[in-house]
Short mmCIF file of C-alpha atoms and ligand atoms in Angstrom, two decimals:
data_model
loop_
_atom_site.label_atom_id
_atom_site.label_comp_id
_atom_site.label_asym_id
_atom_site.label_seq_id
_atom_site.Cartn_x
_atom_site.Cartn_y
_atom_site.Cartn_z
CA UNK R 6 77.17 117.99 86.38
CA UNK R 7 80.17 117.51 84.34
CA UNK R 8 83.47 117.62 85.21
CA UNK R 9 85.53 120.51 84.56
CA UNK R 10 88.48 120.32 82.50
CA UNK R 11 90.80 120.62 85.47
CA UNK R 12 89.46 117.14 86.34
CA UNK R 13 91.80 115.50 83.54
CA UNK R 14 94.75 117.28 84.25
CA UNK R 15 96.10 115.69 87.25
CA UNK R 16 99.00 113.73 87.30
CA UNK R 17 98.88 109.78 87.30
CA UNK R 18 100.53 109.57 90.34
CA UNK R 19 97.87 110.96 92.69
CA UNK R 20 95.37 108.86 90.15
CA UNK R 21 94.71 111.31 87.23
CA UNK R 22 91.75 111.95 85.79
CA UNK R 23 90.77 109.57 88.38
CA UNK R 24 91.77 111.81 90.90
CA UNK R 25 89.24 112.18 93.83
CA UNK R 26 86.27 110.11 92.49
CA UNK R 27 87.82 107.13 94.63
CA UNK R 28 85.32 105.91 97.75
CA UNK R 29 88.03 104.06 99.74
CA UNK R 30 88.34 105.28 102.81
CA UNK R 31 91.81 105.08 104.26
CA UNK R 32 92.70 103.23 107.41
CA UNK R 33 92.99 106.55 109.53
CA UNK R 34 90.13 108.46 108.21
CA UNK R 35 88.03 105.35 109.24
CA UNK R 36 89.48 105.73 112.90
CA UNK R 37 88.16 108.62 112.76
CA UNK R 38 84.66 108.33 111.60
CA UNK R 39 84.25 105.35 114.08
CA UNK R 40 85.41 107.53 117.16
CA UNK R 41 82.91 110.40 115.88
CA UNK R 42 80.55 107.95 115.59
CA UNK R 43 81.21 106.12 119.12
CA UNK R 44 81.37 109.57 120.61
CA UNK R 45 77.81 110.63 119.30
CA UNK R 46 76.37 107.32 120.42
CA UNK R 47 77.70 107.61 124.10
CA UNK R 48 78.18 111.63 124.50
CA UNK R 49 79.18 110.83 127.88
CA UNK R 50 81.68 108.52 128.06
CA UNK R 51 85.06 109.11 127.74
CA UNK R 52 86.70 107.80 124.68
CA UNK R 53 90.06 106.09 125.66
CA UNK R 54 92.22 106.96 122.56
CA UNK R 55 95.24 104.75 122.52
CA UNK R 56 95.44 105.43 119.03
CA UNK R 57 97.33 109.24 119.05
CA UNK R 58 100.64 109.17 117.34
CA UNK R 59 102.21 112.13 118.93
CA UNK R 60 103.22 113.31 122.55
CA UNK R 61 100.05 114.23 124.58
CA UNK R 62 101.80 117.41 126.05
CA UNK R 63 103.50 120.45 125.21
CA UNK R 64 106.86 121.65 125.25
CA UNK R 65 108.48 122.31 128.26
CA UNK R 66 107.95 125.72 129.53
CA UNK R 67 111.46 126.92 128.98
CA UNK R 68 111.89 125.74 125.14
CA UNK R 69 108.45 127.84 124.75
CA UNK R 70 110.66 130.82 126.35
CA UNK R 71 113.65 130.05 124.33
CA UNK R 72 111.56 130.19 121.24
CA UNK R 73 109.81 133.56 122.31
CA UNK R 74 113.21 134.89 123.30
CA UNK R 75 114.31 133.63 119.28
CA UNK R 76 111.58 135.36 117.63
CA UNK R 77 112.42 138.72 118.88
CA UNK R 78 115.12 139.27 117.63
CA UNK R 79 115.90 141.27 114.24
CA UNK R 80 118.56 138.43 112.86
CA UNK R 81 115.89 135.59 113.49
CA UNK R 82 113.36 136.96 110.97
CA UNK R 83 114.66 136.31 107.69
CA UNK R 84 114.21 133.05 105.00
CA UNK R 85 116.64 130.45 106.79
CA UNK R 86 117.36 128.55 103.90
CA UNK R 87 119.47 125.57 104.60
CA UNK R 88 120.42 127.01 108.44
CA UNK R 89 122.60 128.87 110.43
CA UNK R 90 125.63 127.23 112.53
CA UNK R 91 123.72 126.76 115.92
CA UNK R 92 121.20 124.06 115.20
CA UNK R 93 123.56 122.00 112.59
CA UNK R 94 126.28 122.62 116.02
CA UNK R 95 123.74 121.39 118.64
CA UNK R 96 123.46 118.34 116.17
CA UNK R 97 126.75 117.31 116.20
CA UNK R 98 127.21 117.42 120.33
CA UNK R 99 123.96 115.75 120.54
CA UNK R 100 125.03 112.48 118.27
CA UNK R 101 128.47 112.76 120.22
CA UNK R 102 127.18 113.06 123.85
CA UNK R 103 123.58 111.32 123.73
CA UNK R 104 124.13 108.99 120.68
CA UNK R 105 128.05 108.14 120.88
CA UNK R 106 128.48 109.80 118.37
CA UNK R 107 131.45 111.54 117.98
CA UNK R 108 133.25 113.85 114.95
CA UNK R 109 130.37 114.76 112.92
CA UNK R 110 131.24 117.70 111.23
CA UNK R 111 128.16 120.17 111.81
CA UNK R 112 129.29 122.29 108.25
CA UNK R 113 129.66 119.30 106.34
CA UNK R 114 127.37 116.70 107.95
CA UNK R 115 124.22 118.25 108.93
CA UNK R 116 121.38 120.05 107.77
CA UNK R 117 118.09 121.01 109.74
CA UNK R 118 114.59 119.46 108.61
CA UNK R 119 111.12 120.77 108.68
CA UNK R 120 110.49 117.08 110.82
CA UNK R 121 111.11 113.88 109.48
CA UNK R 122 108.46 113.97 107.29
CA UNK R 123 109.60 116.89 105.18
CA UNK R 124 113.19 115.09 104.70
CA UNK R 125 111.76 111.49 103.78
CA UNK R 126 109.57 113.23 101.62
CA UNK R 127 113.01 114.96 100.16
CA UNK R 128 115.27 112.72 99.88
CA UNK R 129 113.58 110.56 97.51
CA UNK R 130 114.16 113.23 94.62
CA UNK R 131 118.05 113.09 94.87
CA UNK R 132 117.76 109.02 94.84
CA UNK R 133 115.44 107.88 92.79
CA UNK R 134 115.36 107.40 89.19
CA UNK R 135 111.89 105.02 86.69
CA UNK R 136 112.81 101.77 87.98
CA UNK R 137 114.85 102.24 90.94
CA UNK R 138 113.89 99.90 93.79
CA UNK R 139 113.54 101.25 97.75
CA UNK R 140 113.77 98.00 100.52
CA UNK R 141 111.51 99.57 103.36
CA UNK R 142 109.72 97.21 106.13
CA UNK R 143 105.88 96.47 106.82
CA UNK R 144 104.13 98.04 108.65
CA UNK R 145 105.92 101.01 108.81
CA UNK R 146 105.61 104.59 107.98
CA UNK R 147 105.82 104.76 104.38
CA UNK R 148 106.46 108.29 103.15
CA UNK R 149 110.01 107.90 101.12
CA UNK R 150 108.27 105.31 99.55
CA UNK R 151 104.81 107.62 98.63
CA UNK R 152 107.37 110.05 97.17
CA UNK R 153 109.68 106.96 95.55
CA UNK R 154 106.79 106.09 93.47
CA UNK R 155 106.36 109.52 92.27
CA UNK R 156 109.27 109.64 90.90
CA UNK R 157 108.56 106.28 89.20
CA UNK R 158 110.59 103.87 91.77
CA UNK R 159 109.06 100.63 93.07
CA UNK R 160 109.24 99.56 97.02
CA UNK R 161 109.87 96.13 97.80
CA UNK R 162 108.36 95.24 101.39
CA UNK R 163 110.35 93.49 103.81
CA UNK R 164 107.42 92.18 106.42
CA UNK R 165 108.47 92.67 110.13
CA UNK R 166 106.74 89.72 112.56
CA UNK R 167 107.22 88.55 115.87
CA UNK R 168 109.21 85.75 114.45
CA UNK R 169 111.85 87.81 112.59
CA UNK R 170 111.77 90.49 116.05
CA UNK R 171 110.74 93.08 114.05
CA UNK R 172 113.74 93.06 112.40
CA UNK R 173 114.09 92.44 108.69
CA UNK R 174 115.16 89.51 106.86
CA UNK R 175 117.45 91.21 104.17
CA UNK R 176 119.14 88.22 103.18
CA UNK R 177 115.25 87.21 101.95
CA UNK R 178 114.77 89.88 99.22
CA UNK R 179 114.41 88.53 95.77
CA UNK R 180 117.44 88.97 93.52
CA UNK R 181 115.37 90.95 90.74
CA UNK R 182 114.35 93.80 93.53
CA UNK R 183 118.21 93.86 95.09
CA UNK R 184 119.77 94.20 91.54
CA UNK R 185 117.72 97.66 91.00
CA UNK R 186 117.64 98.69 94.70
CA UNK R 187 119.28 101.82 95.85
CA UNK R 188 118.05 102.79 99.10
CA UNK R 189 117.08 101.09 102.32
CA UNK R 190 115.09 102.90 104.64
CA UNK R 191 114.76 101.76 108.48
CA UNK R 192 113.11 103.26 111.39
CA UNK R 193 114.32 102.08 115.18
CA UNK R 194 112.49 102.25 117.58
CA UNK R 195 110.26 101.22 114.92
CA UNK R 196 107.01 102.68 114.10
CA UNK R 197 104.12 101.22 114.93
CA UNK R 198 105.92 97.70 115.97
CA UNK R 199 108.10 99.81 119.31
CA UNK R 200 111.04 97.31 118.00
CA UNK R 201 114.57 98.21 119.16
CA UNK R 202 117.60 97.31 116.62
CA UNK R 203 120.83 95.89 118.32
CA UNK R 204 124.43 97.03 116.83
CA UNK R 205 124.76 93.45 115.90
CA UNK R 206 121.63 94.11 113.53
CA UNK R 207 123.38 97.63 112.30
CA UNK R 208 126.58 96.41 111.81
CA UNK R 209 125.21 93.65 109.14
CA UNK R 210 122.70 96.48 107.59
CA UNK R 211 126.43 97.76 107.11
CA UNK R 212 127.51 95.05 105.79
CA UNK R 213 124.61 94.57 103.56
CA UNK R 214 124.61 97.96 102.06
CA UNK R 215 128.01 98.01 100.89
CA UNK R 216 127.83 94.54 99.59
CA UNK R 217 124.80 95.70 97.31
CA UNK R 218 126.36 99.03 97.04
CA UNK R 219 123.18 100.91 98.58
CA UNK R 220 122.23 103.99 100.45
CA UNK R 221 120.69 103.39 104.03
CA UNK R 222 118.52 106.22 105.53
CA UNK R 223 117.78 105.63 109.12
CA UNK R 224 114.73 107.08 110.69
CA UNK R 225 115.68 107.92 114.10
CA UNK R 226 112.41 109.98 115.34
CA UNK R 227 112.21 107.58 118.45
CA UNK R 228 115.56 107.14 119.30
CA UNK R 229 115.58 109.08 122.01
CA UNK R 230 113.17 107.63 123.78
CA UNK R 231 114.69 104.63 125.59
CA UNK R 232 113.55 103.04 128.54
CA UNK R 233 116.97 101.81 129.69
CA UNK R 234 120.28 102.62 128.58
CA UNK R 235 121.23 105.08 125.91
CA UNK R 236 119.52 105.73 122.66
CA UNK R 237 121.00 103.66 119.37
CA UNK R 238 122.46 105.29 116.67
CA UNK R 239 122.86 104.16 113.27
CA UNK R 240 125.69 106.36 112.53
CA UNK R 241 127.29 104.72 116.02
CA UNK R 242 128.03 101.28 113.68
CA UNK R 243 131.33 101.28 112.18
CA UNK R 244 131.17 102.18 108.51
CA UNK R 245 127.69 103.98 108.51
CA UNK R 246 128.88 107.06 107.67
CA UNK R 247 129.97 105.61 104.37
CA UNK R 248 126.79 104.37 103.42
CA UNK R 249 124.17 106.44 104.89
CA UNK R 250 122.33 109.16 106.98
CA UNK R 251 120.12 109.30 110.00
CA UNK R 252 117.38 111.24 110.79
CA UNK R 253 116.37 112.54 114.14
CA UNK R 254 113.20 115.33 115.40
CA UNK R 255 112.05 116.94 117.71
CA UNK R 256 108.51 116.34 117.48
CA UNK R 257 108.81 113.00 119.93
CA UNK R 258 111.88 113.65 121.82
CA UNK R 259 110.99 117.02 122.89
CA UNK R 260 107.13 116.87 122.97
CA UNK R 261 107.35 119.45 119.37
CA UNK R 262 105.58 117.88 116.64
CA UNK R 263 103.95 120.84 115.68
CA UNK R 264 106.89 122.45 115.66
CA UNK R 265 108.07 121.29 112.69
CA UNK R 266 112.47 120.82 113.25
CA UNK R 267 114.84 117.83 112.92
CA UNK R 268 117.74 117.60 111.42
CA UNK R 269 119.32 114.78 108.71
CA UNK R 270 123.08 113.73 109.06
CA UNK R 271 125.90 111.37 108.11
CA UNK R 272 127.51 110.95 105.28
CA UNK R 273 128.44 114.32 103.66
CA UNK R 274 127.76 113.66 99.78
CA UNK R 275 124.40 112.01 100.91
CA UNK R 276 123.66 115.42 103.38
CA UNK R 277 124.56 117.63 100.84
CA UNK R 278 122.18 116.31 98.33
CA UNK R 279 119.47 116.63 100.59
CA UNK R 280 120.62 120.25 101.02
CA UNK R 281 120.26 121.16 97.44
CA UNK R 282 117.06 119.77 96.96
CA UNK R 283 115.59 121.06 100.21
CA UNK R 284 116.62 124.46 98.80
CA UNK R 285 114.79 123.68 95.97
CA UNK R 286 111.99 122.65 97.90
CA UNK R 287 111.72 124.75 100.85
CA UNK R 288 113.06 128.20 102.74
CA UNK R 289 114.36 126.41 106.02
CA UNK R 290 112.21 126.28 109.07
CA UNK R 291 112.15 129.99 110.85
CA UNK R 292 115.88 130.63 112.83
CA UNK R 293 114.13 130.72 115.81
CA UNK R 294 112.42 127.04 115.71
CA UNK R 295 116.23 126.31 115.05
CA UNK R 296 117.59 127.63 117.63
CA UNK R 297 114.63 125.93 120.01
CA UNK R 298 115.40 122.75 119.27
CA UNK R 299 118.94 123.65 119.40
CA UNK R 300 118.55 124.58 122.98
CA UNK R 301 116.83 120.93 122.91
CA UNK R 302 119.52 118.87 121.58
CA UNK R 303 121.97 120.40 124.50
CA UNK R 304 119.69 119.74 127.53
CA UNK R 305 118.48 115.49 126.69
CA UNK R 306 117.59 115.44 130.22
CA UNK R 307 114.05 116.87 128.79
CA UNK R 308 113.73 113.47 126.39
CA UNK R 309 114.81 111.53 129.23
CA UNK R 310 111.92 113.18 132.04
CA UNK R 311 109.06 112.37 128.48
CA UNK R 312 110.67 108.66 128.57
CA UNK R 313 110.44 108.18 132.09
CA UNK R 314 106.27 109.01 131.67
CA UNK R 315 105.82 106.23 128.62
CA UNK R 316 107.98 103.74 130.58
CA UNK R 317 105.91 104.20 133.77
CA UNK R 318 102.78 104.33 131.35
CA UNK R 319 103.67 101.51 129.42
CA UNK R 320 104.41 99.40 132.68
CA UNK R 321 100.88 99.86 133.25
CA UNK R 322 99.59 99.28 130.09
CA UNK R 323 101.25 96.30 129.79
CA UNK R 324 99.73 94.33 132.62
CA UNK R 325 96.07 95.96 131.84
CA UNK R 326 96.18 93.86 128.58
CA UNK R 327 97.89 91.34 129.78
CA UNK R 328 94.92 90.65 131.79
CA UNK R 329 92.61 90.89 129.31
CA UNK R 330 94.44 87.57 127.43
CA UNK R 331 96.69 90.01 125.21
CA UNK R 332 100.38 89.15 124.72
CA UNK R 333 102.10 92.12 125.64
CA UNK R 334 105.46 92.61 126.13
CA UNK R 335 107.05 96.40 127.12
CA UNK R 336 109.33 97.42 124.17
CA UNK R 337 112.65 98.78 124.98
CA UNK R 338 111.44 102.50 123.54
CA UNK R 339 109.11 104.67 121.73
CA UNK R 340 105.71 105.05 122.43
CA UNK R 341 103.94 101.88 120.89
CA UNK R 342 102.97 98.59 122.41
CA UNK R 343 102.20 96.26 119.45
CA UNK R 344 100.07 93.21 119.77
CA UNK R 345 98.47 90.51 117.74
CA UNK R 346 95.14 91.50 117.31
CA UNK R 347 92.61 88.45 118.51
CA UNK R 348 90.81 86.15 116.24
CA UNK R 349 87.30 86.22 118.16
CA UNK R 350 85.82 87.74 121.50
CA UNK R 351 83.03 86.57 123.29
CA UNK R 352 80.89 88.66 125.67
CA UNK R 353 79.29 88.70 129.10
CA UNK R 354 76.61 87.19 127.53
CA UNK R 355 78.09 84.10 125.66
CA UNK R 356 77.85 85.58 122.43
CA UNK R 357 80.76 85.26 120.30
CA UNK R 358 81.94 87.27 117.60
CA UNK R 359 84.86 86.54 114.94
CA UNK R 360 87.27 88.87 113.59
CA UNK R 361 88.96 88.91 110.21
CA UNK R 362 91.05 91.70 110.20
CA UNK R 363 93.05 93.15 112.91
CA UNK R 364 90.81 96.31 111.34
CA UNK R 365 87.68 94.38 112.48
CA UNK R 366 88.69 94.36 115.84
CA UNK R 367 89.93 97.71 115.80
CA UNK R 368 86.36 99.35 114.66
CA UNK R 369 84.66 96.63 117.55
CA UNK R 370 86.87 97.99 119.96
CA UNK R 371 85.88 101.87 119.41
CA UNK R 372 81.92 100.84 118.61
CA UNK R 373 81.31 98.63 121.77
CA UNK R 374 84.50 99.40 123.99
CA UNK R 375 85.25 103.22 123.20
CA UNK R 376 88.46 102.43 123.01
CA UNK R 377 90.41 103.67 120.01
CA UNK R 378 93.65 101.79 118.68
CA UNK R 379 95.41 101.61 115.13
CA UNK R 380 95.38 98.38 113.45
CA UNK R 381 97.61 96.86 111.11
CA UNK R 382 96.99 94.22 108.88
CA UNK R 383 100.34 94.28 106.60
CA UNK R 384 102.23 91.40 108.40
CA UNK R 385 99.91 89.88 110.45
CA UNK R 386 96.92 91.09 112.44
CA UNK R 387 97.96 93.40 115.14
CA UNK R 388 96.54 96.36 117.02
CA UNK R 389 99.36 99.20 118.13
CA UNK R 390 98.11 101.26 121.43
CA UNK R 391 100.26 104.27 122.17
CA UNK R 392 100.99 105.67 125.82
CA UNK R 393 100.18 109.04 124.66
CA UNK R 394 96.91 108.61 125.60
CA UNK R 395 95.35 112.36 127.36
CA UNK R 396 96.18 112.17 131.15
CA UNK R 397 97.05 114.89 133.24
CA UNK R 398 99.10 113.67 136.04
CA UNK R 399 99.87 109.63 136.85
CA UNK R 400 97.13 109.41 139.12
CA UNK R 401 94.96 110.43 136.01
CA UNK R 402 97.07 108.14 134.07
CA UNK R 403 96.11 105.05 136.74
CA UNK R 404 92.71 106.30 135.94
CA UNK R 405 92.85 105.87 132.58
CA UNK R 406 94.48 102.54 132.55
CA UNK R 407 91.90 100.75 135.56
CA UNK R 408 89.42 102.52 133.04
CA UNK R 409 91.04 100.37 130.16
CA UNK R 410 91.28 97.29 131.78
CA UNK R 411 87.38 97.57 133.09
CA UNK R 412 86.06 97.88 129.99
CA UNK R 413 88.02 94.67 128.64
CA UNK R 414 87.72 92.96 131.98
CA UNK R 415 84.03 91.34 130.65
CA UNK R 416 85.91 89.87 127.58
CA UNK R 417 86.98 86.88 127.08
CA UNK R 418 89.48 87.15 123.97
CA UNK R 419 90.52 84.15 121.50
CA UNK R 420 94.14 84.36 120.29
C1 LIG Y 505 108.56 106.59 111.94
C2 LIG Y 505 108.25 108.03 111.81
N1 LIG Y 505 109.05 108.82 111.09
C3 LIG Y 505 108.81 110.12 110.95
C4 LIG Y 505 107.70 110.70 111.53
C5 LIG Y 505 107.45 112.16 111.32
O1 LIG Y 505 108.20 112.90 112.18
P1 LIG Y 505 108.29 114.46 112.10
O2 LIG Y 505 107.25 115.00 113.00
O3 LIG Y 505 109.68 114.79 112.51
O4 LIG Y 505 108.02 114.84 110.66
C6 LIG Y 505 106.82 109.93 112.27
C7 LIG Y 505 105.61 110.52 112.86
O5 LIG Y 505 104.67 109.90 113.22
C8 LIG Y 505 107.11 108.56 112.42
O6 LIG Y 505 106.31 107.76 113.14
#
């Protein structure tokens, strides 16, 4: 059959005429075709997925009521454009009493987000002009740069490894990328490598950003969840409000991803950008999501109670694959334990089997193990398990995790 003519209208940046005749199949599509295909080989055992990248619960009971509360009322129902005063508010106490934040001026300074997602996905229309460079770390989670390149900027890659802890080498980007850069995006805790920054690190991102004048956009989605101390602003480091915003959500701290409701604040020129694109782009999430994750931002004892599960999760987690040969180390926060991914394993019965890819080992673990991870190949083979895993109680949780550790236990894994 031939195409129709609708098949040579698309635009280049999704791959034009091109578009949809491609047969690569992306990294989490394959995830999920192996654990389809694990689960149809062995429809009775239980696949352990340490691969989810969101909470494995709901919201607690009394956000839900809060919300159902919201959407009663009359004044809730309308389009919410860029927000009312109580979420952009709760904001500001939140960065001033969880985040040490203090004097952020919720008219001026904040506006809500339909999640993180929505706002990196935003922000790269009020940046980005043909030829403008983005400095963004690998792995990582790469939408402002998706949306950079459709609007014709290039991303240089800054690779995070063990060696640099996860933090980038800034000082290393090639003169040619740092003369046209604009933005640098960061994400701490970082996504997938559960790296921490330090203010020592923030103050020289500072530092670096006014020296080669550019905008820093922080991606704070996991900030709240610590496992000691208190979470670690951006906007906390002397100067940051000159140079940047931050970005926090509700979808981790508060167990609402599908929620859909962060907010992005800082600097006020940068903020209100944002703002007049977002009204260009959406209606504002409904008033009452707002004022859920309002109620959110003023009770952080909820974050701390969904922290206090991954910490005692990731305790356990830890020593399972530390068992099993892995070298895992419990990160200070978010939900991600990242390892290097082996080189070989050899089974029970002698035979041994190499890996190329951190990929490879990924698709052996689901196939022979039913275990379900995310690999990442971008700096370094390495396999990121989550503690989201689906467990009902810690004594399901221990299940899971003696579970985990059985079905490596017959291993023997070359590093
Ligand atoms: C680093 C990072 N930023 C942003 C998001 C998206 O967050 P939200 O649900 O607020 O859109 C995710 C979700 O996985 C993430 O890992």
């Amino acid at each position: 059959m031939s195409d129709s003519y609708l098949q040579g209208l698309f635009a280049e940046r999704i791959g034009g005429r091109l578009y949809g005749k491609t047969t690569a199949v992306y990294k989490f599509e394959k995830i999920k075709r192996a654990k389809r295909a694990a689960l149809a080989a062995h429809p009775d055992t239980e696949i352990l997925d340490l691969g989810v990248g969101e909470p494995d619960e709901m919201a607690f009971t009394e956000v839900v009521e809060c919300l159902h509360a919201e959407a009663r009322l009359p004044a809730n129902r309308g389009y919410a454009d860029n927000g009312d005063a109580v979420l952009k508010s709760a904001a500001a106490r939140y960065l001033d009493r969880v985040c040490g934040v203090p004097g952020i001026n919720p008219e001026t300074e904040v506006i809500h987000s339909i999640g993180s997602k929505a706002a990196l996905a935003i922000l790269p229309a009020a940046l980005i002009n043909p030829g403008d460079y983005v400095l963004m770390t690998t792995p990582g989670y790469p939408v402002f740069g998706t949306h950079a390149h459709y609007y014709g900027g290039l991303v240089h890659q800054m690779p995070l490894t063990e060696a640099n802890g996860f933090l980038p080498d800034m000082e290393a980007v090639p003169s040619a990328a740092l003369q046209r850069a604009k933005v640098l995006v960061l994400n701490y805790p970082n996504n997938p490598t559960g790296a921490s920054a330090s203010p020592a690190f923030f103050a020289r991102v500072v530092e670096f950003a006014q020296r080669h004048r550019l905008v820093v956009i922080h991606d704070a989605a996991y900030a709240a969840l610590v496992f000691e101390g208190a979470p670690l602003s951006f906007l906390a480091t002397p100067g940051a409000k000159e140079v940047g915003v931050e970005l926090h959500s509700t979808s981790k701290s508060f167990n609402m991803t599908g929620w859909r409701c962060g907010f992005v604040a800082g600097n006020e020129l940068l903020v209100r950008a944002y703002g007049d694109v977002k009204d260009n782009t959406d209606s504002g999430q409904f008033l009452a999501i707002q004022h859920a994750a309002a109620y959110c931002f003023d009770h952080p004892e909820i974050t701390r109670q969904i922290a206090a599960k991954y910490s005692r999760r990731m305790d356990g987690l830890v020593e399972v694959l530390k068992a099993a040969g892995f070298q895992a180390r419990k990160p200070r926060g978010s939900f991600f334990l990242y390892v290097r991914a082996p080189r070989a394993a050899r089974d029970p019965g002698g035979r041994r089997l190499e890996f190329a890819t951190a990929e490879a080992v990924s698709q052996w673990l689901i196939t022979e193990k039913l275990i379900s991870t995310v690999p990442w190949d971008d700096a370094g083979p390495a396999l990121r398990f989550s503690v989201t895993f689906l467990a009902k109680d810690p004594a399901d949780e221990r299940r899971v995790l003696t579970e985990l550790g059985r079905r490596l236990g017959d291993v023997h894994f070359e590093f």
